[in-house]
Each structure stands twice: as structure tokens, then as C-alpha cells.
PDB file of C-alpha atoms and ligand atoms in Angstrom:
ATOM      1  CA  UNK A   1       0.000   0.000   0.000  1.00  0.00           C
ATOM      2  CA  UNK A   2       2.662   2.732   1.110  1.00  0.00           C
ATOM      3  CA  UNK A   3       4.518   1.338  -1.958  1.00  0.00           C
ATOM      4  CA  UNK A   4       2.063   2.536  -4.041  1.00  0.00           C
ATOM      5  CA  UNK A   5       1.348   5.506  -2.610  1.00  0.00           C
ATOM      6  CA  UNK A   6       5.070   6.699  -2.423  1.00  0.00           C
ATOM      7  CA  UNK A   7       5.492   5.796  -6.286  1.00  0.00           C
ATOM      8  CA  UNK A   8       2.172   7.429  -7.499  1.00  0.00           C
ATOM      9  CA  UNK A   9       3.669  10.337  -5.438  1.00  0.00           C
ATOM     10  CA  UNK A  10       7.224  10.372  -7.249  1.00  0.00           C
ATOM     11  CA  UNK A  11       5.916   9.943 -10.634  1.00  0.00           C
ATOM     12  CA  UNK A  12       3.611  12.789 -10.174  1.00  0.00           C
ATOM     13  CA  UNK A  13       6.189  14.936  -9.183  1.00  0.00           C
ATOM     14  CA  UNK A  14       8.732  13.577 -11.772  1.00  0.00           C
ATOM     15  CA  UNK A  15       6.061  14.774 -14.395  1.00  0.00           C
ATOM     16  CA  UNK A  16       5.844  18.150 -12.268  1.00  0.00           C
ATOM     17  CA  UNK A  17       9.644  18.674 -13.060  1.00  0.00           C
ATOM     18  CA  UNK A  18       8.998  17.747 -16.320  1.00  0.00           C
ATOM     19  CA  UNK A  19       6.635  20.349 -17.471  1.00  0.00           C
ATOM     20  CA  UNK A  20       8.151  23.154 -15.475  1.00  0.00           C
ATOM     21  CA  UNK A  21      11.631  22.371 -17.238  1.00  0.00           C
ATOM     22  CA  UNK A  22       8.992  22.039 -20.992  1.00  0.00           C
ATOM     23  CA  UNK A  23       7.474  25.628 -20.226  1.00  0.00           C
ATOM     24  CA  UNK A  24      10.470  26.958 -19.563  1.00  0.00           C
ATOM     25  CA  UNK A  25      12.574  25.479 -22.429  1.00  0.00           C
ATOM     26  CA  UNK A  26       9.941  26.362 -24.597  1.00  0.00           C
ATOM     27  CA  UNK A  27       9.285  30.317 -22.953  1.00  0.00           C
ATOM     28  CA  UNK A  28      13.240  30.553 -23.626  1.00  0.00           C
ATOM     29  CA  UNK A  29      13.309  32.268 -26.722  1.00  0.00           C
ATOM     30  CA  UNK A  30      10.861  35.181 -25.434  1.00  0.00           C
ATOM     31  CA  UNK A  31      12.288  38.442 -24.361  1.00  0.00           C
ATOM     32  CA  UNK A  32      10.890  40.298 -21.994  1.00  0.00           C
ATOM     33  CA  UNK A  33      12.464  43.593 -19.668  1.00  0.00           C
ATOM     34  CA  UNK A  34      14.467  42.035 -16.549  1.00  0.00           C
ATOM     35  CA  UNK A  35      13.944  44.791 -14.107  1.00  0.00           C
ATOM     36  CA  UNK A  36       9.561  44.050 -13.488  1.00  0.00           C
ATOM     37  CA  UNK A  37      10.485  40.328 -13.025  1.00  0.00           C
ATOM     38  CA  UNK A  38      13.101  40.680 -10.703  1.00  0.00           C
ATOM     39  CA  UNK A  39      11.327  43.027  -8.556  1.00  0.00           C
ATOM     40  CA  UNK A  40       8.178  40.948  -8.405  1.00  0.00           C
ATOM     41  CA  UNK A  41       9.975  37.709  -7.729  1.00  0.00           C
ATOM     42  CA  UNK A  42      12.326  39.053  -5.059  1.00  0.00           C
ATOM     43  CA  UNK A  43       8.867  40.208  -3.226  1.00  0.00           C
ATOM     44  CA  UNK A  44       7.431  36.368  -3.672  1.00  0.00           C
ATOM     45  CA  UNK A  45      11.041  35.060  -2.509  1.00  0.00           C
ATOM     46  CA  UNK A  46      10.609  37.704   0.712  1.00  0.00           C
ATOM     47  CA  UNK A  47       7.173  36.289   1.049  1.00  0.00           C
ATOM     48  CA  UNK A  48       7.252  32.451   0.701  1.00  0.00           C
ATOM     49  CA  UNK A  49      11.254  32.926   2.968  1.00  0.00           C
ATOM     50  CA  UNK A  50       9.084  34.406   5.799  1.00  0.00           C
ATOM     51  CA  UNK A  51       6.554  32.336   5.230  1.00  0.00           C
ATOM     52  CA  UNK A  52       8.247  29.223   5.601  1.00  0.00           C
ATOM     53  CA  UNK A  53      10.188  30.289   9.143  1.00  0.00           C
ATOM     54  CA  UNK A  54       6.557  31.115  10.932  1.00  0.00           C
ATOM     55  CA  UNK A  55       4.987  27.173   9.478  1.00  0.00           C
ATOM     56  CA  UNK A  56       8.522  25.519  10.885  1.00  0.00           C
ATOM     57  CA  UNK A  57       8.274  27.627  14.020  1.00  0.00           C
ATOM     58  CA  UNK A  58       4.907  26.736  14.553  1.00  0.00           C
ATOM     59  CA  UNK A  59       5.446  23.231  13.473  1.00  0.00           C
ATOM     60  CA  UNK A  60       8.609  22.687  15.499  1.00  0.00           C
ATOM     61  CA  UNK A  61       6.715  24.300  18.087  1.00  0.00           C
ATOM     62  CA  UNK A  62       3.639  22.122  18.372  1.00  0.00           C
ATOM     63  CA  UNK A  63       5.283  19.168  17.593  1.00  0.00           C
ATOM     64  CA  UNK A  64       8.166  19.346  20.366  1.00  0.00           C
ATOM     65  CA  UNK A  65       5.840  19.936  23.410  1.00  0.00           C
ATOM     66  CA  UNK A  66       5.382  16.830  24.186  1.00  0.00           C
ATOM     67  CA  UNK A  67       8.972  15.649  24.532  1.00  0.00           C
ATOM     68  CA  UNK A  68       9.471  13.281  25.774  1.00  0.00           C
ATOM     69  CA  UNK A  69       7.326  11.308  23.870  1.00  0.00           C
ATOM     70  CA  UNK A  70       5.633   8.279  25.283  1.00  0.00           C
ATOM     71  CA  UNK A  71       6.219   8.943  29.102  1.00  0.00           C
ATOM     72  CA  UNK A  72       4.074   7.437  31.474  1.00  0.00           C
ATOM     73  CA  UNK A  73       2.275  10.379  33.883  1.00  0.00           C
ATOM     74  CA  UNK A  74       3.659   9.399  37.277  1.00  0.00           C
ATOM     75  CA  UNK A  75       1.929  10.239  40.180  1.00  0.00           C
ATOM     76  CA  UNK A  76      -2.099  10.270  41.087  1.00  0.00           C
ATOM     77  CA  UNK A  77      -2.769   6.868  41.194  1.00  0.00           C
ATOM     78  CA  UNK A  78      -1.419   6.628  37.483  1.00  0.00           C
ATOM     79  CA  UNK A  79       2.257   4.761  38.516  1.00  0.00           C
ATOM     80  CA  UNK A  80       3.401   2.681  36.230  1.00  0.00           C
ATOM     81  CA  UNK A  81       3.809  -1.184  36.993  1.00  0.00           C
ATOM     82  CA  UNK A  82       8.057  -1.771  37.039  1.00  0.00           C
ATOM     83  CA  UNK A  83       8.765  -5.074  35.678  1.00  0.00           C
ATOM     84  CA  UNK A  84      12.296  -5.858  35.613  1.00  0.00           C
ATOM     85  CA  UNK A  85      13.341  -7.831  31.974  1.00  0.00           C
ATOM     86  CA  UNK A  86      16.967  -9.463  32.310  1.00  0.00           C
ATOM     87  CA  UNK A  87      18.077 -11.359  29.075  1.00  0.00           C
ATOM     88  CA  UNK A  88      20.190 -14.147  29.508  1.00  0.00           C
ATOM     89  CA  UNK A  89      22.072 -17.070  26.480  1.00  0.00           C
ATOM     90  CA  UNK A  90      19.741 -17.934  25.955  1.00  0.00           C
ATOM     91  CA  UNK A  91      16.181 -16.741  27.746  1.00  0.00           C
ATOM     92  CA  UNK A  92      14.477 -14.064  29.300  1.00  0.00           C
ATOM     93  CA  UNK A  93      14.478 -13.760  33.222  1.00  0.00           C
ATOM     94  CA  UNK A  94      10.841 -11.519  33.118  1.00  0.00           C
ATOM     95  CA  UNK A  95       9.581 -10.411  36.942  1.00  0.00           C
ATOM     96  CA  UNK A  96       5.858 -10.472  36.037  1.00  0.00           C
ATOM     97  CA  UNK A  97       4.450 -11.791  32.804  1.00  0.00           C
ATOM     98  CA  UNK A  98       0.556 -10.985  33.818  1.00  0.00           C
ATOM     99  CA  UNK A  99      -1.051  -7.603  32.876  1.00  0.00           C
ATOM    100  CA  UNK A 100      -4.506  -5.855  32.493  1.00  0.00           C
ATOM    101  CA  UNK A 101      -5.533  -4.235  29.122  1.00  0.00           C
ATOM    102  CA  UNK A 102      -5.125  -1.040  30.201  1.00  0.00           C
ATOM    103  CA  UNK A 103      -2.189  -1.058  32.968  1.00  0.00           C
ATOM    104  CA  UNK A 104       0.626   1.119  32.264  1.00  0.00           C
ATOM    105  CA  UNK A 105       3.653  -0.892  32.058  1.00  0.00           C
ATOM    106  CA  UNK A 106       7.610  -0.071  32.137  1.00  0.00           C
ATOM    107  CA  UNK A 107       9.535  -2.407  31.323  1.00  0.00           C
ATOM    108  CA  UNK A 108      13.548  -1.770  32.791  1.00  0.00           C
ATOM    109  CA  UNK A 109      15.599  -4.228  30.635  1.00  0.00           C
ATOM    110  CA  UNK A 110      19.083  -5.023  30.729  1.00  0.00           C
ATOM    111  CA  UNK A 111      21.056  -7.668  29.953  1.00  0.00           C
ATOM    112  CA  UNK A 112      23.093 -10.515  31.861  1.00  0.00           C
ATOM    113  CA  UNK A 113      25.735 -10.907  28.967  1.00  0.00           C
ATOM    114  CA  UNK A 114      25.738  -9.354  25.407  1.00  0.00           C
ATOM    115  CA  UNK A 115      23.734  -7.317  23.355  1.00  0.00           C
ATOM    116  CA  UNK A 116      20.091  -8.423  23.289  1.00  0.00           C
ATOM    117  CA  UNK A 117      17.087  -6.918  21.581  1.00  0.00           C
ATOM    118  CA  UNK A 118      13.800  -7.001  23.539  1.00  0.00           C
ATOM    119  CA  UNK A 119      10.359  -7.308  21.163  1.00  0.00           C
ATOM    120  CA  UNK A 120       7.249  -7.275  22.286  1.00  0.00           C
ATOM    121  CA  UNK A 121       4.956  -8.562  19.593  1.00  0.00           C
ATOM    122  CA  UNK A 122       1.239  -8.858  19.366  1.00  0.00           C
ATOM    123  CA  UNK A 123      -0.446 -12.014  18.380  1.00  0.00           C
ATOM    124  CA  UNK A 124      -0.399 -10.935  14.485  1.00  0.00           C
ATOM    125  CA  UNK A 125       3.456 -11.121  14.872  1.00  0.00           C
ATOM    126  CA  UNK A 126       3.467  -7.243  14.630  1.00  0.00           C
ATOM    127  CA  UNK A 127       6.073  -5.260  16.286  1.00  0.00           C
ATOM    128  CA  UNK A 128       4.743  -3.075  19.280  1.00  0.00           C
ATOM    129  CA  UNK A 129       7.350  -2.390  21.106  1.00  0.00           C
ATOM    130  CA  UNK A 130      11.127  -2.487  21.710  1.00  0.00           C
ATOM    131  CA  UNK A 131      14.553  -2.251  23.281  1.00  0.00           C
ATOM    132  CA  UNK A 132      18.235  -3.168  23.264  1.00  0.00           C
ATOM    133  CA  UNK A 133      18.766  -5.312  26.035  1.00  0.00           C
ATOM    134  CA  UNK A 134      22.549  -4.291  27.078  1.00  0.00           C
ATOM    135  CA  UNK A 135      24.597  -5.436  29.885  1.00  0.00           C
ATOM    136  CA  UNK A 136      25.234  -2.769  32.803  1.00  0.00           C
ATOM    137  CA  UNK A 137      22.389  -0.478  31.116  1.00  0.00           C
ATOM    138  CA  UNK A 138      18.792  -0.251  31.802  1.00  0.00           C
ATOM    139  CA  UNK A 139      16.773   0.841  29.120  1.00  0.00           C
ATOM    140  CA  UNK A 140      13.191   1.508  29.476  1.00  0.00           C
ATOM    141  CA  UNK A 141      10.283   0.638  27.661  1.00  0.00           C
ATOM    142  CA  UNK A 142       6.546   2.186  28.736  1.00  0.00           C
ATOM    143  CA  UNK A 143       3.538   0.101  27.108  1.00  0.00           C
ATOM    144  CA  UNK A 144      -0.207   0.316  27.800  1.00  0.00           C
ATOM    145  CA  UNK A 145      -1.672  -3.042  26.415  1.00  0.00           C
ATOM    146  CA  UNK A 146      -4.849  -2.122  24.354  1.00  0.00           C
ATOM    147  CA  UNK A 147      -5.835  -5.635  23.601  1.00  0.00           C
ATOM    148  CA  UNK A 148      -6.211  -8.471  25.715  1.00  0.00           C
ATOM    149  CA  UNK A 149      -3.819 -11.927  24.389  1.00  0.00           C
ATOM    150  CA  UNK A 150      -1.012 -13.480  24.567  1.00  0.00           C
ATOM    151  CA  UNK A 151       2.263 -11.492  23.633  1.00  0.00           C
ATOM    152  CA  UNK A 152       5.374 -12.902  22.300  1.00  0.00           C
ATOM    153  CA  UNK A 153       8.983 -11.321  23.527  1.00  0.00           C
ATOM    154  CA  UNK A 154      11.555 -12.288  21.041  1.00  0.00           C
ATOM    155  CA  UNK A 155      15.011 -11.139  20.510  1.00  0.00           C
ATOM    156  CA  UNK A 156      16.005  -8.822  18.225  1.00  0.00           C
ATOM    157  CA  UNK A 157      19.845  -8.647  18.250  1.00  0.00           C
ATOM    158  CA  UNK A 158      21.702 -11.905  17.042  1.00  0.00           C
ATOM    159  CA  UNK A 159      22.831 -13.332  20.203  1.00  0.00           C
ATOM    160  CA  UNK A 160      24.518 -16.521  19.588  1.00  0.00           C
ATOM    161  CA  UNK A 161      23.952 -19.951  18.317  1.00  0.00           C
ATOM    162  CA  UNK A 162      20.217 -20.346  20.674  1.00  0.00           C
ATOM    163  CA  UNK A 163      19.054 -16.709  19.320  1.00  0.00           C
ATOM    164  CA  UNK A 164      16.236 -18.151  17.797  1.00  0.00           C
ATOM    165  CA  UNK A 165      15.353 -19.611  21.183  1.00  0.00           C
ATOM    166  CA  UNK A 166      15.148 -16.385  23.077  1.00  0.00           C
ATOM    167  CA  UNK A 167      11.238 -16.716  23.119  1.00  0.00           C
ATOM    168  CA  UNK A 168       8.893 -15.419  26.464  1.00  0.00           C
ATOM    169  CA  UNK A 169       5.235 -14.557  26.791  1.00  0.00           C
ATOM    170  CA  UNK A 170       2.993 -11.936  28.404  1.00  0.00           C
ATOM    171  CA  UNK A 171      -0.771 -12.870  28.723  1.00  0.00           C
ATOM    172  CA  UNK A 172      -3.433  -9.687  29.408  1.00  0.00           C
ATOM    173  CA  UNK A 173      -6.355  -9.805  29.947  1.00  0.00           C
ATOM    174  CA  UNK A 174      -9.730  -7.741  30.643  1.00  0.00           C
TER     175      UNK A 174
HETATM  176 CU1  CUA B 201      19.352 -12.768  22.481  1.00  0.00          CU
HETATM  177 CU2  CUA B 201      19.351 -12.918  20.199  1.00  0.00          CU
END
């Protein structure tokens, strides 16, 4: 689908190009007095310049209040459940694996060894959520479960020869 969309897009704008570069190959023979044009276009260049700064400002703006993004509110009853995540060659040592649709979650995962990646996916196989799992770091993951099921943790970081075996679950329910 995005496929599509994203080459519909290009050729649309490739044919854009196109023209402008046609009109203006073909308006090249014309003469015309230099001084009108300049003036005029210097005004649009003043316009669309200024123009352009306020709609970043304002976008940067609105867009950057929330930082950072995806924080749990602490505080009034709304604390986060801590679950500690340790990966291990080859397994996941998980503190609680049983959650409520609707429980704000943080996961703190590190790692007892080497470089892990922690995955939470949903029972489509779809990526929701994820870490690196790194020794002597803890890296922190905050999930709200909208759905109740069982979720897979796999790991995302070639471990060693049991990678494949790095495999946990989290059950929610209603
Ligand atoms: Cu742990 Cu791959």
C-alpha cells in the first residue's frame, strides 16, 4: 500500500519537473524587460522565505511539546507497573508476565551478557514495542496493552547460536 502511494507520489512529481523544465525550455526564446520580473519575484522570494520560518516555528513548536514522547504520567494513582526484563544465552528472566488491558507498564531491561534486543509482539506477529537489552544499562520501555492476548517477547539482536530460542510470553487480559 505505502509502496504505491510513495510511487504514485514520485511519478507525479517527476512529471511536475517535467513540465516546469517544458514551459520553460519552450518560454526561452521570449524576451521580456528584466527589471519588473526581478522586482516581483524578489517580493514572492521575501514572502514564501518568511513564510516558511513562521509554518517551521509553529510546526517545530507544536510538535516538540510533548517531549518526551511516550512517558508514562507518574503520580495520582497513574504509577506505572516496574517489571524488571533481564536477558540471559539464551532466555528471558521476566519479573511479572501478567497484565490488564489497560495497565501502564515499564519495562527496565538489561542484559546478563551481550547485546540483546527485547520485542514485544502482538499475536499478528506485529512489532509493538522495543529495546536493546545491554549489559550494565537499563533501558526503558513504557507500554499500555490495548488488547487483551497473549504477547510474544523475542530477541532482536543476534545473540549466539540459541538466538532463535530467546522466546517469552505476556498474557493480558480484561
Ligand atoms: Cu538474544 Cu538474540
Amino acid at each position: 500500500m505505502i509502496q504505491t502511494v510513495a510511487w504514485i507520489t514520485s511519478l507525479f512529481f517527476m512529471l511536475m519537473v517535467a513540465a516546469v523544465f517544458g514551459v520553460v525550455a519552450l518560454k526561452s526564446k521570449e524576451r521580456k524587460d528584466y527589471e519588473p520580473i526581478k522586482k516581483k519575484w524578489y517580493k514572492a522570494r521575501t514572502f514564501y522565505g518568511i513564510s516558511l520560518v513562521v509554518l517551521m516555528l509553529v510546526l517545530t513548536i507544536y510538535t516538540l511539546r510533548e517531549l518526551p514522547y511516550n512517558q508514562p504520567v507518574y503520580g495520582q494513582g497513574k504509577d506505572p507497573t516496574i517489571v524488571d526484563v533481564e536477558a540471559l544465552q539464551f532466555g528471558w528472566n521476566i519479573s511479572q508476565t501478567s497484565f490488564k488491558v489497560g495497565e501502564p507498564i515499564e519495562f527496565d531491561v538489561t542484559s546478563a551478557d551481550v547485546n540483546h534486543g527485547f520485542g514485544i509482539y502482538d499475536e499478528d506477529m506485529n512489532l509493538i514495542a522495543q529495546t536493546q537489552a545491554m549489559p550494565e544499562y537499563v533501558n526503558k520501555v513504557y507500554i499500555t496493552f490495548d488488547e487483551p492476548g497473549t504477547y510474544e517477547v523475542l530477541c532482536l539482536e543476534y545473540c549466539g547460536l540459541a538466538h532463535h530460542l530467546m522466546i517469552a510470553t505476556l498474557e493480558v487480559t480484561e
